[in-house]
Amino acid sequence: GAGVSQSPSNKVTEKGKDVELRCDPISGHTALYWYRQSLGQGLEFLIYFQGNSAPDKSGLPSDRFSAERTGGSVSTLTIQRTQQEDSAVYLCASSGHLQETQYFGPGTRLLVL
Amino acid sequence: LAKTTQPISMDSYEGQEVNITCSHNNIATNDYITWYQQFPSQGPRFIIQGYKTKVTNEVASLFIPADRKSSTLSLPRVSLSDTAVYYCLVVPISSGSARQLTFGSGTQLTVLP
């Protein structure tokens, strides 16, 4: 079956612009995660969705970051008024539940000029 | 939070066995230990998971001592294609915050010819 997909694969934007990153999780997976990975660094947790429960937003670095998950499937991560320090790879993962194996997408490489 | 500590990097030669140790002194009774592998420009991929003693699959073995304050990922007879970053992760079995899923900076394993 299909794995986790993300789009776009690469995004170049200008400082101050808004960007939207998309994640299509594995069908049937109720848990969805967003992470950020800066060059040469580990993964930084951003936000977690589980079914219809309120998302765990504890990792979002500022109020410029937000995420939605429509219909319990596709998720969109939005970064408003992008800054150069937002440049990173944004990874999405899904699993059957919080405690289960996470399956990662290929990531979106964001470059803010 | 069960913070993990791993060596930043390790070098090995083809055909050798590689052991990567992770410290997790504050691991809780109901936490699992999970290892992921990440190649450049890809999302992390699950390798192995365990709770105690020893777990083995077709890729690796995981050794966990009785006190569970550390774990060792063992890769038998590594090849050049095993060059990657390896992450140790402590996963709460019971319901908890996704914020606890801390990947850290991982261990860069470089396999030399």
PDB file of C-alpha atoms in Angstrom:
ATOM      1  CA  GLY A   1       0.000   0.000   0.000  1.00  0.00           C
ATOM      2  CA  ALA A   2       0.973   3.644  -0.280  1.00  0.00           C
ATOM      3  CA  GLY A   3       3.096   5.192   2.404  1.00  0.00           C
ATOM      4  CA  VAL A   4       2.980   8.679   3.841  1.00  0.00           C
ATOM      5  CA  SER A   5       3.239  11.331   1.169  1.00  0.00           C
ATOM      6  CA  GLN A   6       4.100  15.000   1.524  1.00  0.00           C
ATOM      7  CA  SER A   7       3.896  17.941  -0.830  1.00  0.00           C
ATOM      8  CA  PRO A   8       5.583  19.935  -2.056  1.00  0.00           C
ATOM      9  CA  SER A   9       8.916  18.137  -1.823  1.00  0.00           C
ATOM     10  CA  ASN A  10      10.718  21.482  -1.951  1.00  0.00           C
ATOM     11  CA  LYS A  11       9.523  24.997  -1.261  1.00  0.00           C
ATOM     12  CA  VAL A  12      11.407  28.249  -1.663  1.00  0.00           C
ATOM     13  CA  THR A  13       9.708  31.345  -0.355  1.00  0.00           C
ATOM     14  CA  GLU A  14      10.487  34.901   0.597  1.00  0.00           C
ATOM     15  CA  LYS A  15      10.625  36.135   4.142  1.00  0.00           C
ATOM     16  CA  GLY A  16       7.208  37.297   5.293  1.00  0.00           C
ATOM     17  CA  LYS A  17       5.213  35.032   2.991  1.00  0.00           C
ATOM     18  CA  ASP A  18       2.853  32.322   4.218  1.00  0.00           C
ATOM     19  CA  VAL A  19       3.401  28.674   3.267  1.00  0.00           C
ATOM     20  CA  GLU A  20       1.260  25.553   3.452  1.00  0.00           C
ATOM     21  CA  LEU A  21       2.708  22.071   3.680  1.00  0.00           C
ATOM     22  CA  ARG A  22       0.579  19.008   3.057  1.00  0.00           C
ATOM     23  CA  CYS A  23       0.689  15.502   4.496  1.00  0.00           C
ATOM     24  CA  ASP A  24      -1.277  12.457   3.352  1.00  0.00           C
ATOM     25  CA  PRO A  25      -1.001   9.762   6.031  1.00  0.00           C
ATOM     26  CA  ILE A  26      -1.323   6.023   5.559  1.00  0.00           C
ATOM     27  CA  SER A  27      -4.976   5.096   5.156  1.00  0.00           C
ATOM     28  CA  GLY A  28      -6.496   4.011   8.448  1.00  0.00           C
ATOM     29  CA  HIS A  29      -3.840   5.597  10.638  1.00  0.00           C
ATOM     30  CA  THR A  30      -5.482   7.709  13.299  1.00  0.00           C
ATOM     31  CA  ALA A  31      -2.317   9.337  14.651  1.00  0.00           C
ATOM     32  CA  LEU A  32      -0.453  12.009  12.693  1.00  0.00           C
ATOM     33  CA  TYR A  33       2.683  13.916  13.686  1.00  0.00           C
ATOM     34  CA  TRP A  34       4.602  16.891  12.372  1.00  0.00           C
ATOM     35  CA  TYR A  35       8.310  17.333  13.064  1.00  0.00           C
ATOM     36  CA  ARG A  36      10.909  19.869  12.040  1.00  0.00           C
ATOM     37  CA  GLN A  37      14.511  18.968  11.301  1.00  0.00           C
ATOM     38  CA  SER A  38      17.108  21.655  10.856  1.00  0.00           C
ATOM     39  CA  LEU A  39      20.305  20.869   8.972  1.00  0.00           C
ATOM     40  CA  GLY A  40      22.378  18.321  10.868  1.00  0.00           C
ATOM     41  CA  GLN A  41      19.983  18.283  13.807  1.00  0.00           C
ATOM     42  CA  GLY A  42      17.552  15.814  15.317  1.00  0.00           C
ATOM     43  CA  LEU A  43      13.798  15.876  14.959  1.00  0.00           C
ATOM     44  CA  GLU A  44      11.855  18.561  16.791  1.00  0.00           C
ATOM     45  CA  PHE A  45       8.271  17.594  17.626  1.00  0.00           C
ATOM     46  CA  LEU A  46       5.709  20.184  16.491  1.00  0.00           C
ATOM     47  CA  ILE A  47       2.167  18.854  16.740  1.00  0.00           C
ATOM     48  CA  TYR A  48       0.250  15.584  17.110  1.00  0.00           C
ATOM     49  CA  PHE A  49      -3.269  14.599  16.031  1.00  0.00           C
ATOM     50  CA  GLN A  50      -5.103  11.541  17.333  1.00  0.00           C
ATOM     51  CA  GLY A  51      -8.476  10.782  15.823  1.00  0.00           C
ATOM     52  CA  ASN A  52     -11.039  13.411  16.709  1.00  0.00           C
ATOM     53  CA  SER A  53      -9.291  14.483  19.891  1.00  0.00           C
ATOM     54  CA  ALA A  54      -7.922  17.969  20.343  1.00  0.00           C
ATOM     55  CA  PRO A  55      -4.407  18.115  18.865  1.00  0.00           C
ATOM     56  CA  ASP A  56      -1.315  18.252  21.059  1.00  0.00           C
ATOM     57  CA  LYS A  57       0.204  21.577  20.001  1.00  0.00           C
ATOM     58  CA  SER A  58       2.839  21.679  22.717  1.00  0.00           C
ATOM     59  CA  GLY A  59       5.741  21.638  20.245  1.00  0.00           C
ATOM     60  CA  LEU A  60       4.723  24.547  18.019  1.00  0.00           C
ATOM     61  CA  PRO A  61       7.515  27.157  18.306  1.00  0.00           C
ATOM     62  CA  SER A  62       5.338  30.242  17.847  1.00  0.00           C
ATOM     63  CA  ASP A  63       1.823  31.384  16.994  1.00  0.00           C
ATOM     64  CA  ARG A  64       2.931  31.718  13.364  1.00  0.00           C
ATOM     65  CA  PHE A  65       2.684  27.937  13.152  1.00  0.00           C
ATOM     66  CA  SER A  66      -0.645  26.131  12.924  1.00  0.00           C
ATOM     67  CA  ALA A  67      -1.927  22.829  11.622  1.00  0.00           C
ATOM     68  CA  GLU A  68      -5.212  21.277  10.663  1.00  0.00           C
ATOM     69  CA  ARG A  69      -6.331  17.771   9.966  1.00  0.00           C
ATOM     70  CA  THR A  70      -9.468  17.487   7.906  1.00  0.00           C
ATOM     71  CA  GLY A  71     -11.699  14.446   8.096  1.00  0.00           C
ATOM     72  CA  GLY A  72      -9.183  12.614  10.195  1.00  0.00           C
ATOM     73  CA  SER A  73      -6.909  12.179   7.194  1.00  0.00           C
ATOM     74  CA  VAL A  74      -4.988  14.852   5.292  1.00  0.00           C
ATOM     75  CA  SER A  75      -3.134  17.438   7.354  1.00  0.00           C
ATOM     76  CA  THR A  76      -1.852  20.888   6.471  1.00  0.00           C
ATOM     77  CA  LEU A  77       0.898  22.699   8.359  1.00  0.00           C
ATOM     78  CA  THR A  78       0.760  26.458   7.851  1.00  0.00           C
ATOM     79  CA  ILE A  79       3.572  28.863   8.624  1.00  0.00           C
ATOM     80  CA  GLN A  80       2.588  32.515   8.511  1.00  0.00           C
ATOM     81  CA  ARG A  81       4.999  35.384   7.928  1.00  0.00           C
ATOM     82  CA  THR A  82       7.906  33.027   7.375  1.00  0.00           C
ATOM     83  CA  GLN A  83      11.318  33.855   8.808  1.00  0.00           C
ATOM     84  CA  GLN A  84      14.727  32.646   7.691  1.00  0.00           C
ATOM     85  CA  GLU A  85      15.033  30.512  10.817  1.00  0.00           C
ATOM     86  CA  ASP A  86      11.997  28.539   9.626  1.00  0.00           C
ATOM     87  CA  SER A  87      14.174  27.006   6.906  1.00  0.00           C
ATOM     88  CA  ALA A  88      14.279  23.272   7.610  1.00  0.00           C
ATOM     89  CA  VAL A  89      12.882  19.933   6.546  1.00  0.00           C
ATOM     90  CA  TYR A  90       9.335  19.407   7.766  1.00  0.00           C
ATOM     91  CA  LEU A  91       8.525  15.750   8.301  1.00  0.00           C
ATOM     92  CA  CYS A  92       5.127  14.161   8.710  1.00  0.00           C
ATOM     93  CA  ALA A  93       4.519  10.713  10.198  1.00  0.00           C
ATOM     94  CA  SER A  94       1.473   8.587  10.899  1.00  0.00           C
ATOM     95  CA  SER A  95       0.764   5.581  13.076  1.00  0.00           C
ATOM     96  CA  GLY A  96      -2.138   3.556  14.300  1.00  0.00           C
ATOM     97  CA  HIS A  97      -1.802   5.135  17.721  1.00  0.00           C
ATOM     98  CA  LEU A  98       0.650   7.230  19.763  1.00  0.00           C
ATOM     99  CA  GLN A  99       2.513   4.173  21.013  1.00  0.00           C
ATOM    100  CA  GLU A 100       2.806   2.443  17.654  1.00  0.00           C
ATOM    101  CA  THR A 101       5.525   2.586  15.016  1.00  0.00           C
ATOM    102  CA  GLN A 102       5.620   5.863  13.139  1.00  0.00           C
ATOM    103  CA  TYR A 103       5.852   5.823   9.356  1.00  0.00           C
ATOM    104  CA  PHE A 104       7.489   8.912   7.967  1.00  0.00           C
ATOM    105  CA  GLY A 105       7.015  10.758   4.722  1.00  0.00           C
ATOM    106  CA  PRO A 106       9.946  12.046   2.647  1.00  0.00           C
ATOM    107  CA  GLY A 107       9.609  15.544   4.053  1.00  0.00           C
ATOM    108  CA  THR A 108       9.234  19.032   2.624  1.00  0.00           C
ATOM    109  CA  ARG A 109      12.427  21.071   2.364  1.00  0.00           C
ATOM    110  CA  LEU A 110      11.573  24.685   3.097  1.00  0.00           C
ATOM    111  CA  LEU A 111      13.973  27.485   2.276  1.00  0.00           C
ATOM    112  CA  VAL A 112      13.094  31.011   3.346  1.00  0.00           C
ATOM    113  CA  LEU A 113      15.113  33.665   1.556  1.00  0.00           C
TER     114      LEU A 113
ATOM    115  CA  LEU B   1      10.380  13.141  30.096  1.00  0.00           C
ATOM    116  CA  ALA B   2      12.707  10.202  29.535  1.00  0.00           C
ATOM    117  CA  LYS B   3      15.579  12.021  27.884  1.00  0.00           C
ATOM    118  CA  THR B   4      17.966   9.892  25.837  1.00  0.00           C
ATOM    119  CA  THR B   5      21.715  10.266  25.366  1.00  0.00           C
ATOM    120  CA  GLN B   6      23.650   8.724  22.479  1.00  0.00           C
ATOM    121  CA  PRO B   7      27.131   9.147  21.040  1.00  0.00           C
ATOM    122  CA  ILE B   8      27.191  11.797  18.347  1.00  0.00           C
ATOM    123  CA  SER B   9      29.076   9.648  15.855  1.00  0.00           C
ATOM    124  CA  MET B  10      30.670   6.259  15.296  1.00  0.00           C
ATOM    125  CA  ASP B  11      32.857   4.806  12.565  1.00  0.00           C
ATOM    126  CA  SER B  12      33.069   1.166  11.568  1.00  0.00           C
ATOM    127  CA  TYR B  13      34.318  -1.021   8.731  1.00  0.00           C
ATOM    128  CA  GLU B  14      32.341  -3.255   6.465  1.00  0.00           C
ATOM    129  CA  GLY B  15      31.644  -6.671   7.908  1.00  0.00           C
ATOM    130  CA  GLN B  16      32.045  -5.621  11.517  1.00  0.00           C
ATOM    131  CA  GLU B  17      29.395  -5.721  14.219  1.00  0.00           C
ATOM    132  CA  VAL B  18      28.350  -2.304  15.454  1.00  0.00           C
ATOM    133  CA  ASN B  19      26.875  -1.595  18.865  1.00  0.00           C
ATOM    134  CA  ILE B  20      25.253   1.766  19.605  1.00  0.00           C
ATOM    135  CA  THR B  21      24.304   2.433  23.208  1.00  0.00           C
ATOM    136  CA  CYS B  22      21.595   4.787  24.375  1.00  0.00           C
ATOM    137  CA  SER B  23      21.151   6.012  27.940  1.00  0.00           C
ATOM    138  CA  HIS B  24      17.659   6.695  29.273  1.00  0.00           C
ATOM    139  CA  ASN B  25      18.080   7.003  33.024  1.00  0.00           C
ATOM    140  CA  ASN B  26      14.573   8.345  33.655  1.00  0.00           C
ATOM    141  CA  ILE B  27      12.706   5.669  31.736  1.00  0.00           C
ATOM    142  CA  ALA B  28       9.291   4.889  33.218  1.00  0.00           C
ATOM    143  CA  THR B  29       7.967   1.452  34.024  1.00  0.00           C
ATOM    144  CA  ASN B  30       5.618   1.420  31.063  1.00  0.00           C
ATOM    145  CA  ASP B  31       7.936   2.891  28.441  1.00  0.00           C
ATOM    146  CA  TYR B  32       9.141   1.002  25.388  1.00  0.00           C
ATOM    147  CA  ILE B  33      12.498   1.590  23.706  1.00  0.00           C
ATOM    148  CA  THR B  34      12.431   2.119  19.968  1.00  0.00           C
ATOM    149  CA  TRP B  35      15.173   2.679  17.404  1.00  0.00           C
ATOM    150  CA  TYR B  36      14.862   4.432  14.057  1.00  0.00           C
ATOM    151  CA  GLN B  37      17.264   4.778  11.132  1.00  0.00           C
ATOM    152  CA  GLN B  38      17.481   7.840   8.905  1.00  0.00           C
ATOM    153  CA  PHE B  39      19.254   8.107   5.568  1.00  0.00           C
ATOM    154  CA  PRO B  40      20.087  11.510   4.065  1.00  0.00           C
ATOM    155  CA  SER B  41      17.095  13.235   2.488  1.00  0.00           C
ATOM    156  CA  GLN B  42      14.663  10.659   3.862  1.00  0.00           C
ATOM    157  CA  GLY B  43      12.373  10.395   6.860  1.00  0.00           C
ATOM    158  CA  PRO B  44      13.328   8.067   9.731  1.00  0.00           C
ATOM    159  CA  ARG B  45      12.475   4.378   9.412  1.00  0.00           C
ATOM    160  CA  PHE B  46      11.598   2.008  12.264  1.00  0.00           C
ATOM    161  CA  ILE B  47      14.245  -0.613  13.030  1.00  0.00           C
ATOM    162  CA  ILE B  48      13.350  -2.370  16.256  1.00  0.00           C
ATOM    163  CA  GLN B  49      11.465  -1.989  19.519  1.00  0.00           C
ATOM    164  CA  GLY B  50      11.729  -3.707  22.878  1.00  0.00           C
ATOM    165  CA  TYR B  51      10.782  -3.554  26.541  1.00  0.00           C
ATOM    166  CA  LYS B  52      13.358  -5.741  28.292  1.00  0.00           C
ATOM    167  CA  THR B  53      16.077  -8.377  27.748  1.00  0.00           C
ATOM    168  CA  LYS B  54      16.675  -9.051  24.055  1.00  0.00           C
ATOM    169  CA  VAL B  55      14.764  -8.575  20.851  1.00  0.00           C
ATOM    170  CA  THR B  56      15.995  -9.703  17.439  1.00  0.00           C
ATOM    171  CA  ASN B  57      14.640  -9.218  13.946  1.00  0.00           C
ATOM    172  CA  GLU B  58      16.040  -9.587  10.446  1.00  0.00           C
ATOM    173  CA  VAL B  59      17.826  -6.243  10.674  1.00  0.00           C
ATOM    174  CA  ALA B  60      19.167  -5.843  14.204  1.00  0.00           C
ATOM    175  CA  SER B  61      19.177  -6.916  17.825  1.00  0.00           C
ATOM    176  CA  LEU B  62      18.256  -4.824  20.824  1.00  0.00           C
ATOM    177  CA  PHE B  63      19.736  -5.546  24.233  1.00  0.00           C
ATOM    178  CA  ILE B  64      18.107  -4.060  27.328  1.00  0.00           C
ATOM    179  CA  PRO B  65      19.570  -4.713  30.801  1.00  0.00           C
ATOM    180  CA  ALA B  66      17.410  -5.439  33.812  1.00  0.00           C
ATOM    181  CA  ASP B  67      17.410  -1.846  35.078  1.00  0.00           C
ATOM    182  CA  ARG B  68      16.382  -0.605  31.591  1.00  0.00           C
ATOM    183  CA  LYS B  69      18.399   2.583  32.038  1.00  0.00           C
ATOM    184  CA  SER B  70      20.194   1.940  28.783  1.00  0.00           C
ATOM    185  CA  SER B  71      19.817  -0.076  25.618  1.00  0.00           C
ATOM    186  CA  THR B  72      22.175  -1.240  22.896  1.00  0.00           C
ATOM    187  CA  LEU B  73      21.343  -1.523  19.234  1.00  0.00           C
ATOM    188  CA  SER B  74      23.469  -4.190  17.571  1.00  0.00           C
ATOM    189  CA  LEU B  75      23.926  -4.275  13.803  1.00  0.00           C
ATOM    190  CA  PRO B  76      25.605  -7.478  12.595  1.00  0.00           C
ATOM    191  CA  ARG B  77      28.119  -7.336   9.747  1.00  0.00           C
ATOM    192  CA  VAL B  78      27.450  -3.790   8.612  1.00  0.00           C
ATOM    193  CA  SER B  79      27.760  -2.713   5.011  1.00  0.00           C
ATOM    194  CA  LEU B  80      28.287   0.678   3.400  1.00  0.00           C
ATOM    195  CA  SER B  81      24.512   1.025   3.048  1.00  0.00           C
ATOM    196  CA  ASP B  82      24.132   1.025   6.833  1.00  0.00           C
ATOM    197  CA  THR B  83      25.693   4.492   6.948  1.00  0.00           C
ATOM    198  CA  ALA B  84      22.916   6.562   8.493  1.00  0.00           C
ATOM    199  CA  VAL B  85      21.770   8.363  11.627  1.00  0.00           C
ATOM    200  CA  TYR B  86      20.329   6.092  14.314  1.00  0.00           C
ATOM    201  CA  TYR B  87      17.841   7.451  16.856  1.00  0.00           C
ATOM    202  CA  CYS B  88      16.902   5.976  20.199  1.00  0.00           C
ATOM    203  CA  LEU B  89      13.401   6.851  21.326  1.00  0.00           C
ATOM    204  CA  VAL B  90      11.488   6.149  24.521  1.00  0.00           C
ATOM    205  CA  VAL B  91       7.794   5.638  23.827  1.00  0.00           C
ATOM    206  CA  PRO B  92       5.177   5.762  26.596  1.00  0.00           C
ATOM    207  CA  ILE B  93       2.907   2.722  26.511  1.00  0.00           C
ATOM    208  CA  SER B  94       0.150   4.399  28.432  1.00  0.00           C
ATOM    209  CA  SER B  95      -1.536   7.485  27.151  1.00  0.00           C
ATOM    210  CA  GLY B  96       0.815  10.398  27.338  1.00  0.00           C
ATOM    211  CA  SER B  97       1.869  13.508  25.562  1.00  0.00           C
ATOM    212  CA  ALA B  98       3.346  13.194  22.105  1.00  0.00           C
ATOM    213  CA  ARG B  99       5.767  15.811  23.377  1.00  0.00           C
ATOM    214  CA  GLN B 100       7.510  12.918  25.104  1.00  0.00           C
ATOM    215  CA  LEU B 101       8.517  11.469  21.735  1.00  0.00           C
ATOM    216  CA  THR B 102      11.950  13.044  21.734  1.00  0.00           C
ATOM    217  CA  PHE B 103      14.217  11.856  18.954  1.00  0.00           C
ATOM    218  CA  GLY B 104      17.300  13.770  20.022  1.00  0.00           C
ATOM    219  CA  SER B 105      20.268  14.259  17.726  1.00  0.00           C
ATOM    220  CA  GLY B 106      20.924  10.586  17.078  1.00  0.00           C
ATOM    221  CA  THR B 107      24.183   8.778  16.286  1.00  0.00           C
ATOM    222  CA  GLN B 108      25.805   9.235  12.885  1.00  0.00           C
ATOM    223  CA  LEU B 109      27.183   5.835  11.900  1.00  0.00           C
ATOM    224  CA  THR B 110      29.712   5.870   9.077  1.00  0.00           C
ATOM    225  CA  VAL B 111      30.704   2.532   7.598  1.00  0.00           C
ATOM    226  CA  LEU B 112      34.044   2.587   5.835  1.00  0.00           C
ATOM    227  CA  PRO B 113      35.200   0.204   3.101  1.00  0.00           C
TER     228      PRO B 113
END
